[in-house]
Every structure is written in C-alpha cells, then in structure tokens.
Tab-separated table of C-alpha atoms and ligand atoms in Angstrom:
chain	number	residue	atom	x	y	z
A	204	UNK	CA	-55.790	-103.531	-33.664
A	205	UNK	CA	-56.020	-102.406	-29.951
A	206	UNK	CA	-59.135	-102.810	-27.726
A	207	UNK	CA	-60.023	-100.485	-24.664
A	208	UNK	CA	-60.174	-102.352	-21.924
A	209	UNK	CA	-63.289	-102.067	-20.878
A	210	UNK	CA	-66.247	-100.891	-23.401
A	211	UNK	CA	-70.070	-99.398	-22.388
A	212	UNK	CA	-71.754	-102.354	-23.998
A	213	UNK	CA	-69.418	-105.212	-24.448
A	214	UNK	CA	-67.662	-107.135	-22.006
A	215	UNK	CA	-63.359	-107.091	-22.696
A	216	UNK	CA	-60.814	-109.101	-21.371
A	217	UNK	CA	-58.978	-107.382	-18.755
A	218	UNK	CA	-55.587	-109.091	-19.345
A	219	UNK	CA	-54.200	-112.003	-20.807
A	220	UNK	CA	-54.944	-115.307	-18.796
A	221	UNK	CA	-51.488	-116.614	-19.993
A	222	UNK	CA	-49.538	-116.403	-16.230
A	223	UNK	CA	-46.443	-116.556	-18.803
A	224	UNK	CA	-47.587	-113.777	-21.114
A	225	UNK	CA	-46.260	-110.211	-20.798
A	226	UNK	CA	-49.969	-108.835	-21.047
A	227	UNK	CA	-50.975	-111.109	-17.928
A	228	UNK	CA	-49.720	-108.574	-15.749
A	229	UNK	CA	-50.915	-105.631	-17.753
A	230	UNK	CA	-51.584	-102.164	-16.313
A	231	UNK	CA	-52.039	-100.871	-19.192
A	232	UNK	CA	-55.336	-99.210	-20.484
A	233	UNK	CA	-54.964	-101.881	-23.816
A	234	UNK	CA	-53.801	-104.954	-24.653
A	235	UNK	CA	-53.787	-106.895	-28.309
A	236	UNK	CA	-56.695	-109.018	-28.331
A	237	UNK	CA	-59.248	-110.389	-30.931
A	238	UNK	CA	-62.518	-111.915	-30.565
A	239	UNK	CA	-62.712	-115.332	-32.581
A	240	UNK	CA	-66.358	-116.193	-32.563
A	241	UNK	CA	-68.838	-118.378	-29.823
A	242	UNK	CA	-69.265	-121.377	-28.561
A	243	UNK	CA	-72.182	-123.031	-27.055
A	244	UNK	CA	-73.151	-124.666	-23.974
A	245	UNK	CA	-75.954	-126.139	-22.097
A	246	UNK	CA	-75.835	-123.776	-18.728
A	247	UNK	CA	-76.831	-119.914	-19.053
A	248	UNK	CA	-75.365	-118.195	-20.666
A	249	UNK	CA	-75.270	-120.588	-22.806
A	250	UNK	CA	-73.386	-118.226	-25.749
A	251	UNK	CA	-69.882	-117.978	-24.604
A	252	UNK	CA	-67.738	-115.836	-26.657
A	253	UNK	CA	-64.168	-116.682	-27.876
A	254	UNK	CA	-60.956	-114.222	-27.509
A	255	UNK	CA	-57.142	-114.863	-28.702
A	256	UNK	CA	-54.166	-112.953	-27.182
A	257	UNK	CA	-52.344	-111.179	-31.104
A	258	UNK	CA	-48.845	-111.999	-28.475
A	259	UNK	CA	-49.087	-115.469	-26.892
A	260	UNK	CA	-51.575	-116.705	-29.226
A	261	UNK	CA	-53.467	-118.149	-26.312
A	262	UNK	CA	-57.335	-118.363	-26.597
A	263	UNK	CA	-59.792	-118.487	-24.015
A	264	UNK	CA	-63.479	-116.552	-23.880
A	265	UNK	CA	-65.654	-114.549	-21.063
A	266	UNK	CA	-65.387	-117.798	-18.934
A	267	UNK	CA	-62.235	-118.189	-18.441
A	268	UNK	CA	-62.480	-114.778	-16.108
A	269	UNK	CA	-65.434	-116.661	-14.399
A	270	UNK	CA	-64.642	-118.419	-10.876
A	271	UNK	CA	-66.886	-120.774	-11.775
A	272	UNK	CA	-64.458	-121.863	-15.157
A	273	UNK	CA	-63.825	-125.535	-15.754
A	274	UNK	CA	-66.577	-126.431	-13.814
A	275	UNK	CA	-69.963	-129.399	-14.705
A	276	UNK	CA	-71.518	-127.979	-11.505
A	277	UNK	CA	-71.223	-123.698	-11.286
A	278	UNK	CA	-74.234	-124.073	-9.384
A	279	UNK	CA	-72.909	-126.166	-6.547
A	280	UNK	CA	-70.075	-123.642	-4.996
A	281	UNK	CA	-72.218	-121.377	-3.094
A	282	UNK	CA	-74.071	-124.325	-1.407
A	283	UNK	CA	-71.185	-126.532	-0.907
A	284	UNK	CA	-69.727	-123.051	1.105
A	285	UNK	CA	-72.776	-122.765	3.704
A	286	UNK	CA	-72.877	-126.062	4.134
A	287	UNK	CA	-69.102	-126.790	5.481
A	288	UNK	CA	-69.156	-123.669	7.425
A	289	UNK	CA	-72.969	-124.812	8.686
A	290	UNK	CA	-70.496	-127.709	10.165
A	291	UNK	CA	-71.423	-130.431	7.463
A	292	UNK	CA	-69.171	-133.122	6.997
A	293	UNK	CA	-68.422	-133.951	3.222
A	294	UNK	CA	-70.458	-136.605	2.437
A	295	UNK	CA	-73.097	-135.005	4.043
A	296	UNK	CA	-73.044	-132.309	1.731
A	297	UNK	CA	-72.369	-135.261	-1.212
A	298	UNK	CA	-75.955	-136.622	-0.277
A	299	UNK	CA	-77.948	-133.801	-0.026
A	300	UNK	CA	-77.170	-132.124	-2.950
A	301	UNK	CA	-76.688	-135.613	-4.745
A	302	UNK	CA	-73.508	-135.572	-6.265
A	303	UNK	CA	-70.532	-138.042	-5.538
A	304	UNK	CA	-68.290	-137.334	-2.238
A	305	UNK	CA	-65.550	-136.693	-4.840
A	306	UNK	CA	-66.637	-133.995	-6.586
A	307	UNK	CA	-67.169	-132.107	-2.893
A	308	UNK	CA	-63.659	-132.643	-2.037
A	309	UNK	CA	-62.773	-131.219	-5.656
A	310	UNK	CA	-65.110	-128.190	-4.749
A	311	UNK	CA	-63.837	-128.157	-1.761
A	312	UNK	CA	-60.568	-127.606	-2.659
A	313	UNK	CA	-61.071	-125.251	-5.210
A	314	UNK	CA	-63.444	-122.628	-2.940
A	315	UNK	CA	-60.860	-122.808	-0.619
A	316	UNK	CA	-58.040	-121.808	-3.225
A	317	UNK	CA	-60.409	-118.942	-4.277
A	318	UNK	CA	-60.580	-117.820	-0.340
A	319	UNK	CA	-57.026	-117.822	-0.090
A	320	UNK	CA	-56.809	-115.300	-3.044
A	321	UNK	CA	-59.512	-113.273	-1.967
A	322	UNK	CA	-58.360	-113.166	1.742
A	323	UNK	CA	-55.234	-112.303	0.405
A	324	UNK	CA	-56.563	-109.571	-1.777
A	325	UNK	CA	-58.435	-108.011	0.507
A	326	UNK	CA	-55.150	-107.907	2.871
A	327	UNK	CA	-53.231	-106.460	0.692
A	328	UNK	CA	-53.776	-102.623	1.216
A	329	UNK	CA	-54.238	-103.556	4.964
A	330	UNK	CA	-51.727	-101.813	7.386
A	331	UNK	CA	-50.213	-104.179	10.244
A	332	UNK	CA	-52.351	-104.812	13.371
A	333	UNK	CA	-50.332	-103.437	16.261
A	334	UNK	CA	-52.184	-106.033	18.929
A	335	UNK	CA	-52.022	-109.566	17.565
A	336	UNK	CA	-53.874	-112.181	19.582
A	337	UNK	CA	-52.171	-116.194	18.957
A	338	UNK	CA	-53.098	-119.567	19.677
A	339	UNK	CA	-52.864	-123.107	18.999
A	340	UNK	CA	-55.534	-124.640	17.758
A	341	UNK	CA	-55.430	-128.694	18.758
A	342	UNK	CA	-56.990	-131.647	16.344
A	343	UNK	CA	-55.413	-134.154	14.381
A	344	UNK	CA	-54.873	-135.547	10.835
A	345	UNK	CA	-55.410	-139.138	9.484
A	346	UNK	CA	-55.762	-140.617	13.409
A	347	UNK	CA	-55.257	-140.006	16.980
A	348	UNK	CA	-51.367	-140.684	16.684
A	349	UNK	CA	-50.678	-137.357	14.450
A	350	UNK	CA	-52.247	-134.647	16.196
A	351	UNK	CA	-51.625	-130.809	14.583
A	352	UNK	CA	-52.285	-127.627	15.917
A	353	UNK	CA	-53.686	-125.247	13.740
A	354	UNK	CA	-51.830	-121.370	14.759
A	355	UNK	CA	-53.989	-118.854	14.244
A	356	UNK	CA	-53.694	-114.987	14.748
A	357	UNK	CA	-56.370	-112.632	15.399
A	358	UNK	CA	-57.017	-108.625	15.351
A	359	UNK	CA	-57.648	-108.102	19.613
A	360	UNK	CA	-59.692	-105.100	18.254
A	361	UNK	CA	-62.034	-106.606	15.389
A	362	UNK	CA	-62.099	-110.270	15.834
A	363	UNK	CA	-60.936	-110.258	12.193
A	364	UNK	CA	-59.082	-113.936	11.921
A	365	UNK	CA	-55.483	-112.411	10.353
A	366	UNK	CA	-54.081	-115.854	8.595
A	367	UNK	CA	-53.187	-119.554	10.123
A	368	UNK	CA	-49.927	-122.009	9.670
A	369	UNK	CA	-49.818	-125.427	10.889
A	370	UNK	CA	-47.831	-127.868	12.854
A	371	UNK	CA	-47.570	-131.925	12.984
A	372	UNK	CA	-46.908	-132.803	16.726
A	373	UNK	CA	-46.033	-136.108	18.567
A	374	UNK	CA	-48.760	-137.421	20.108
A	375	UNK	CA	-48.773	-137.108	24.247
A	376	UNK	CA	-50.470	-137.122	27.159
A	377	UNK	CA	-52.405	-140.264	28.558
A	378	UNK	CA	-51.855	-143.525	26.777
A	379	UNK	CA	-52.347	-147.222	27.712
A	380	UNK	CA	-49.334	-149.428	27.204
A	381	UNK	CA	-50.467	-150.547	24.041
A	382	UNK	CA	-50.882	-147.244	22.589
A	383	UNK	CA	-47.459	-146.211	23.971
A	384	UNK	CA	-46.424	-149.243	21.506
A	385	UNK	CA	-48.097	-148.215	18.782
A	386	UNK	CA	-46.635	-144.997	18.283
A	387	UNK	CA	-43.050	-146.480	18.740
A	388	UNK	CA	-43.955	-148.996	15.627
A	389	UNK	CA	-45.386	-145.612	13.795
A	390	UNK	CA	-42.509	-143.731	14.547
A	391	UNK	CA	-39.626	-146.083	13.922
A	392	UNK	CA	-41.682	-146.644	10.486
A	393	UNK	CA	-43.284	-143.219	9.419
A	394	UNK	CA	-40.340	-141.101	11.673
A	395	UNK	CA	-41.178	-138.327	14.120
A	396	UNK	CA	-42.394	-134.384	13.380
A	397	UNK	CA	-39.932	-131.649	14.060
A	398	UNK	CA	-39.377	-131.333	17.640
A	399	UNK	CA	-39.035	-127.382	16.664
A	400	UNK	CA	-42.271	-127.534	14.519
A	401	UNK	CA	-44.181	-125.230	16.680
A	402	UNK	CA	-41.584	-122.722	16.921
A	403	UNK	CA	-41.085	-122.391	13.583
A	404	UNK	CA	-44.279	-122.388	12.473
A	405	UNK	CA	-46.076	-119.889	14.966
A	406	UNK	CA	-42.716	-117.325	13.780
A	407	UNK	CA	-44.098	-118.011	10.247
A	408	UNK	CA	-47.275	-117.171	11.339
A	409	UNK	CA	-46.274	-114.192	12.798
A	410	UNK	CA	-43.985	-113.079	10.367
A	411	UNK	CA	-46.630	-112.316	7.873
A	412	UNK	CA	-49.023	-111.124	10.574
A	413	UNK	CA	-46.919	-108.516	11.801
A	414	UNK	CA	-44.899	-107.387	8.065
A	415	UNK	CA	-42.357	-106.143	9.281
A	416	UNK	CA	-44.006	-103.417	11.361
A	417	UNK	CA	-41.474	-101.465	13.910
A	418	UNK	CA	-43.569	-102.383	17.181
A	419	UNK	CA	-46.413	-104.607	18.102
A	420	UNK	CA	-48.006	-106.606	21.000
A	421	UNK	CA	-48.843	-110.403	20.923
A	422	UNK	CA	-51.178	-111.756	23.612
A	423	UNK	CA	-50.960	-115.533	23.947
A	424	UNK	CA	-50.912	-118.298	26.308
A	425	UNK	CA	-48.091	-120.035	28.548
A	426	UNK	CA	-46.426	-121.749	25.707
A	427	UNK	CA	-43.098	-121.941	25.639
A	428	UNK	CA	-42.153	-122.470	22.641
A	429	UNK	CA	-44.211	-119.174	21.805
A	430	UNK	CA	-41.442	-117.030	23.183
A	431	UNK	CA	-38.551	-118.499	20.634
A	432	UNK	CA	-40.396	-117.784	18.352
A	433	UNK	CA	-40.488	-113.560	18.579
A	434	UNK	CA	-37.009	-113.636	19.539
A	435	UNK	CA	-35.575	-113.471	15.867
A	436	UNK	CA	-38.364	-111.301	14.112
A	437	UNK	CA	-37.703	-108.180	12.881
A	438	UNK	CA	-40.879	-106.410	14.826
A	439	UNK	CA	-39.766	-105.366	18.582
A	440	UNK	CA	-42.645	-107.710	20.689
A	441	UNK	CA	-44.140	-106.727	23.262
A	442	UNK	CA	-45.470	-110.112	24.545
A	443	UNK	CA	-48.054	-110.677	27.015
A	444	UNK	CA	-48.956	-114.067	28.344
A	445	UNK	CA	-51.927	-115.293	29.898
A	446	UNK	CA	-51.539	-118.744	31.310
A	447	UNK	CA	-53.678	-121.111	30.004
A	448	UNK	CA	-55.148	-122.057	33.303
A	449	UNK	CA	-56.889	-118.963	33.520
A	450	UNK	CA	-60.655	-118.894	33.464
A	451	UNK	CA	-61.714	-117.844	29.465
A	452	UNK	CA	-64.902	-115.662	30.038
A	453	UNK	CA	-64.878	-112.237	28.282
A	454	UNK	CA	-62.622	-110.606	30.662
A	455	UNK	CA	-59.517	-113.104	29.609
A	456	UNK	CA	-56.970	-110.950	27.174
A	457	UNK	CA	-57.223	-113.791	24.853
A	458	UNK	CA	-61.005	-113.937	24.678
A	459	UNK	CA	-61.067	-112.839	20.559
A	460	UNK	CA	-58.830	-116.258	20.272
A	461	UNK	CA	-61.105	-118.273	22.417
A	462	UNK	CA	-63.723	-117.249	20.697
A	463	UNK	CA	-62.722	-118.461	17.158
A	464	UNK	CA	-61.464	-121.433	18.725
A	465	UNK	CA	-65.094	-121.980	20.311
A	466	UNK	CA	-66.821	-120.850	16.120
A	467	UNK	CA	-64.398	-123.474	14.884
A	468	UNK	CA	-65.323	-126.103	17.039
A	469	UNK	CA	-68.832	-125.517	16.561
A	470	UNK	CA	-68.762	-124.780	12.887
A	471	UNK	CA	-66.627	-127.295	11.686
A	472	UNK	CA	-67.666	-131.227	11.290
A	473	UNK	CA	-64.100	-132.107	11.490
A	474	UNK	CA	-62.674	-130.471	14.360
A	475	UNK	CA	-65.944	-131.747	17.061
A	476	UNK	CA	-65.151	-133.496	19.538
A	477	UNK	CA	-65.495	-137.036	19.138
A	478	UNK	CA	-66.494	-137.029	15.237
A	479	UNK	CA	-66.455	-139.514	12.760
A	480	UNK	CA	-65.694	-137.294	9.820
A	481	UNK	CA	-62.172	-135.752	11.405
A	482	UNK	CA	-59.616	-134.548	8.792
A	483	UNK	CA	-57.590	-137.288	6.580
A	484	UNK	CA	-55.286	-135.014	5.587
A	485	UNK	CA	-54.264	-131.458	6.947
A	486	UNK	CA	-54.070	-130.319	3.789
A	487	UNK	CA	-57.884	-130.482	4.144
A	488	UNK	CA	-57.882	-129.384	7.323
A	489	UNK	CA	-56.345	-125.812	6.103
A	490	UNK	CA	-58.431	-126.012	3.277
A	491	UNK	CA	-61.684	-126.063	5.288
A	492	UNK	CA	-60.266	-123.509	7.790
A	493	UNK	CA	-59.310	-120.670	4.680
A	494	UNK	CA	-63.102	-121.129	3.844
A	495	UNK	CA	-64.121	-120.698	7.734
A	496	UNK	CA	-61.830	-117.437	7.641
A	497	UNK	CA	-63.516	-115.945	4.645
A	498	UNK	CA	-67.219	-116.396	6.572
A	499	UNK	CA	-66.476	-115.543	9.810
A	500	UNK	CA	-64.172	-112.171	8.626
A	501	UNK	CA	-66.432	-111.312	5.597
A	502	UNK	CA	-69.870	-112.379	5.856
A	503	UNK	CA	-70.551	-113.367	9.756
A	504	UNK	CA	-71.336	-110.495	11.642
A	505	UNK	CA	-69.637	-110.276	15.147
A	506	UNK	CA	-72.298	-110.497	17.042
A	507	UNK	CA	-74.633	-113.451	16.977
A	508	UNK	CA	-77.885	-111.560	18.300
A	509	UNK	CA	-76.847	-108.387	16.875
A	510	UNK	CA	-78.889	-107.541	13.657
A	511	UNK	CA	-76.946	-104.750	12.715
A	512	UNK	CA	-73.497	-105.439	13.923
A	513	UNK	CA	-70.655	-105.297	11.725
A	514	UNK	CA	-68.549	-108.687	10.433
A	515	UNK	CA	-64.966	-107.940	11.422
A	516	UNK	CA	-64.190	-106.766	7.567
A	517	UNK	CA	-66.199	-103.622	8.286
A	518	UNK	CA	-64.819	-102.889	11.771
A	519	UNK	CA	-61.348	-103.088	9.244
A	520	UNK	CA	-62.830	-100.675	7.006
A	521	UNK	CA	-62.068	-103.151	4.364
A	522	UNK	CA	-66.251	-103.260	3.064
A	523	UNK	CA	-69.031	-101.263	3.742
A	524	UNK	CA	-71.571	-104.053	4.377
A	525	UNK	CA	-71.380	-107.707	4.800
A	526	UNK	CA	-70.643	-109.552	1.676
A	527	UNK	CA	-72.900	-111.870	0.021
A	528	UNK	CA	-71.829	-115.195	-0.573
A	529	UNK	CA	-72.418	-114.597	-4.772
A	530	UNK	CA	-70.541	-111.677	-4.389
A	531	UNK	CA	-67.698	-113.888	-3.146
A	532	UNK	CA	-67.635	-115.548	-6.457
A	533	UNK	CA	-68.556	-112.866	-8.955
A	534	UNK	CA	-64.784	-113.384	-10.404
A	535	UNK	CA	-61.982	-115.308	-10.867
A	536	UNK	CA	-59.081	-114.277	-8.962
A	537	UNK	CA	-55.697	-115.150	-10.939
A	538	UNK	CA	-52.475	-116.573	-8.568
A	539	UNK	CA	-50.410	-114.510	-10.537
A	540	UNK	CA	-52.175	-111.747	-9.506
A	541	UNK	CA	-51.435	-112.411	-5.613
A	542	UNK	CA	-48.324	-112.912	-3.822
A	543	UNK	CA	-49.591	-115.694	-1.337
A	544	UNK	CA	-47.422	-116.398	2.067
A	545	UNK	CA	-45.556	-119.093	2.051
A	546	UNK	CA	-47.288	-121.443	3.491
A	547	UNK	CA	-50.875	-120.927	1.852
A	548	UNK	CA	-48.743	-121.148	-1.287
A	549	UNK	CA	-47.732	-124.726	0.169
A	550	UNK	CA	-51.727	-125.427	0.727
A	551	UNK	CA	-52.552	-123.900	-2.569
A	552	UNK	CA	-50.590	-126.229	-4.355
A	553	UNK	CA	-51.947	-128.966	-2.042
A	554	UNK	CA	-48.700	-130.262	-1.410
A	555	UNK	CA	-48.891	-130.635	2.931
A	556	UNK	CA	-48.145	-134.352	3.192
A	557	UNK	CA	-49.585	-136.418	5.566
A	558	UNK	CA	-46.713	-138.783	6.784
A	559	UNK	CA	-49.051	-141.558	7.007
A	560	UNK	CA	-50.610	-141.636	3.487
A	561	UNK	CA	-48.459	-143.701	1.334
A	562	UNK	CA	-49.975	-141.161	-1.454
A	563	UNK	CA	-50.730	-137.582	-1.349
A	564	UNK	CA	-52.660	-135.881	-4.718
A	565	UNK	CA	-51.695	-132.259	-5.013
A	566	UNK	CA	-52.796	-129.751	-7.432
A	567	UNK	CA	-51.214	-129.774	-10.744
A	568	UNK	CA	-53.733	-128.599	-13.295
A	569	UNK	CA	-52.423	-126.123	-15.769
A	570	UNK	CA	-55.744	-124.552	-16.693
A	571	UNK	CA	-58.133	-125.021	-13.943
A	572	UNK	CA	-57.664	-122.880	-10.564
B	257	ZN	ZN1	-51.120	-113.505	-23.948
C-alpha cells in the first residue's frame, strides 16, 4: 500500500530516515510505509506512534523527525542556546539548570550540529556575495602555547556572518625565557602546526564563500598570507586591504568584521579576555561559534537599540521576520539532506584534534544526530 505524503489530519513520514535507503532521498509524492502501532513515554506527547519503511525494513515513529530525538532532556536545548550565546561558560549553564557539565557539552555539541545544517540550509538557494569582508579571529585551544585563529567572512552589506574555518598557529610574540623553553619541549614532543595553515585555510574559507562566482571583492587586513591565498581561486579578486593599524570606528572598510569580532568577544565566555573557561578543544571552539552564527544572522537584529531593525537574514531576504529560537528547532534536519563544506563536515563529525590531548572523542553515533 502507498501513503500520500502528507495527509489533512494525520501526521506522515516525509521520507525514509535510513541515510542508506533509496526512499531517504525521496522526491517523490509517496513512499512505502506502514504504521506499526505506539509506544509510550513519560514527556508530552507522551503517545508516540510507530512507522516501518515496506523497502529497508527500518522502523522508527513521529520522533525520529523531531530535533529533539534521542534526547532525556528536549526541554533543555532552547535554554542551553541563550545561555552560551548570553556568554555563559558551560558549567555555568550545568548549575543553573542543574544537570551535569556533561550533558551541556553533549547538548552543546548537538545544537551546534543542528546550526550547521540549518545555516547550511538556509544558504543553499543564496546567490554569492560580491563584497566579502575577512578576518582572523585570535584565541587559543587547550593553553596559551596553541593559539588558533578563527577566519571568518562576512556580507559588507548585511552583517550576515557567511561561514568560518580555522587555523592552529605557533605561538609568538613576547615570551620570558622560560616560556621560550617550553614551547621548544612542546614542539619537539607534540610537533609544530603548518607553517602554511593560514593560507590554506582562509582559501578554504573563501572558496565556499565566494562559489565559484566570476568576480568579487574581499576587504581584509595587512596579512600577508591573505594574498596567497586568492591567488589560485577560481573567482577574479578584487582585494582591498586595510592595514590593521588603522583606527576601527565605523568609517574603517572592515567595520562589519570588527564588529563580529567585538559580539564574539562579548558574547562568548570562552573567547574574553583573560577567562577561566577558554576552549579545551577547537573543536568546541567551532562548535560554540556555528551556534553564535545562527543568533547573530537569524535571530539578533542588527541594531542593538533598534526595535524594529532587521537581523541580517532579512536584509538577505532569506526570512521575513526574526526567527524564534523554537522555531529553530521545530525539526530535525537530516545530514544527508545537506551537502556541508568541508570543513564543517570535519567539525560535524567532531574529528578537529587538538595536538595536545592524548585523546580526542568524536561523533560516531549511528542513530542520534
Ligand atoms: Zn527505508
């Protein structure tokens, strides 16, 4: 038998959750489904019901389209959200809503997964921004000896924060002797990042902002690795370069990229100045950052004092009105569905090591997201 896919008084599965199964994919109007019965549970709804795919034989029910699915705590995603972007650090958040710092980081890891598909998404109809604004942002991972920047790239027009790589860097500047000696013993033991790193990884960054567009200009700062890296991409750059010296008030042509540098900084427990609850891992660091992008593009509005300006999304045309923050979640987004860059396909699967963690857990569940 053959269901409609979507029916005036009962919900139906719009495809098969399988990733492997032909119907996961599925354009179609129908697909071969059947329902086999409820179970029960002890959150609302608490009547779930039951399907089976008739071709992969895999069975799953309404919740398994839910972005809340796998989860003890549905409740906590929304709140845990607010808080990191209301520059929390995680167990902060743990205590106040009185659950263990671990299950945060899980949360935390899993909203930020969600963002990526959802940024993504959203980006997908999107034409290419024709004045790119870049910048690295500076903090560091595990301690003071691995600092990272953070590259970012944002719409000069819309202050709509595009998408971000990363970079490990060798620690400079000012150091005593003793530090000096330190990071020789780290290095000769742990080994050094890619002196190319930033190069690379700003081209990366670029390569997906830009798509492959015929012509665009990129406004950065004095960097000069920065221009290495537009020499081998297929857009024709125009690039225009502000030193970094120069004053950053509203006038300065990078003032969009200051600014997210300055909501970062101020939104972000990890990446103050001088905190105690700095980033372990970059992996977290990017995860954290994904869920800043999807506030400050989607919900924020521009304009601080402004009551009725627009969040950067609607200046895109991409929504009519801010989102809310339950409309973030309203659905499960499926990977399969998405084509991610590659490097948020690298943070999605959590597997950014940190060269000095002996261990680093990615994510390898099958069924959860
Ligand atoms: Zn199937």
């Amino acid at each position: 038998m053959k269901h409609k896919k979507k029916t005036t008084n009962t919900w139906a599965p719009p495809h098969c959750p399988n990733p492997s199964c032909l119907h996961h994919n599925n354009i179609e109007e129908t697909w071969p489904f059947k329902k086999i019965g409820y179970f029960r549970r002890l959150q609302t709804p608490t009547r779930i019901q039951r399907f089976t795919c008739k071709t992969c034989k895999r069975s799953f029910s309404t919740q398994t389209f839910s972005s809340t699915y796998w989860q003890k705590h549905p409740d906590l995603d929304v709140s845990i959200l607010m808080k990191t972007v209301g520059c929390m650090a995680n167990r902060q958040i743990a205590r106040d809503l009185k659950v263990s710092p671990e299950t945060i980081d899980r949360h935390l890891s899993r909203i930020a997964r969600h963002c990526m598909l959802f940024h993504n998404r959203m980006m997908q109809d999107l034409p290419p921004t024709p004045e790119v604004v870049v910048d690295g942002f500076e903090s560091f991972e595990y301690s003071q000896y691995f600092p990272i920047h953070h590259h970012v790239a944002v719409d000069k027009e819309t202050d709509f924060f595009l998408y971000f790589t990363d970079s490990e860097l060798r620690r400079k500047g000012r150091m005593t002797d003793a530090q000096k000696r330190r990071r020789q013993d780290l290095e000769l033991k742990l080994g050094r990042p890619d002196p190319k790193a930033i190069e690379k990884d700003m081209r990366e960054l670029l390569e997906v902002v830009l798509n492959g567009t015929e012509t665009a200009t990129v406004f950065s700062d004095d960097h000069r690795a920065y221009p290495r890296s537009m020499r081998t991409l297929e857009t024709k750059i125009s690039h225009r370069i502000t030193p970094g010296s120069q004053h950053r008030d509203k006038n300065n042509s990078l003032w969009v990229v200051n600014l997210l540098d300055l909501l970062i900084r101020h939104s972000s427990a990890n990446h103050k100045r001088e905190t105690i609850a700095w980033s372990k891992r970059r992996q977290s660091s990017a995860e954290r950052l994904v869920i800043l992008l999807v506030w400050r593009n989607y919900m924020k509005r521009r304009r601080e004092k402004g009551r009725r300006s627009p969040t950067p999304a609607m200046e895109l045309g991409l929504l009519g009105r801010p989102l809310e923050i339950k409309e973030l979640f309203t659905e499960r987004i499926f990977r399969g569905h998405c084509e991610l860059p590659p490097r948020w396909s690298d943070y999605y699967d959590k597997i950014i090591e940190t060269r000095a963690l002996p261990r680093n857990r990615k994510h390898e569940l099958s069924y959860g997201y």
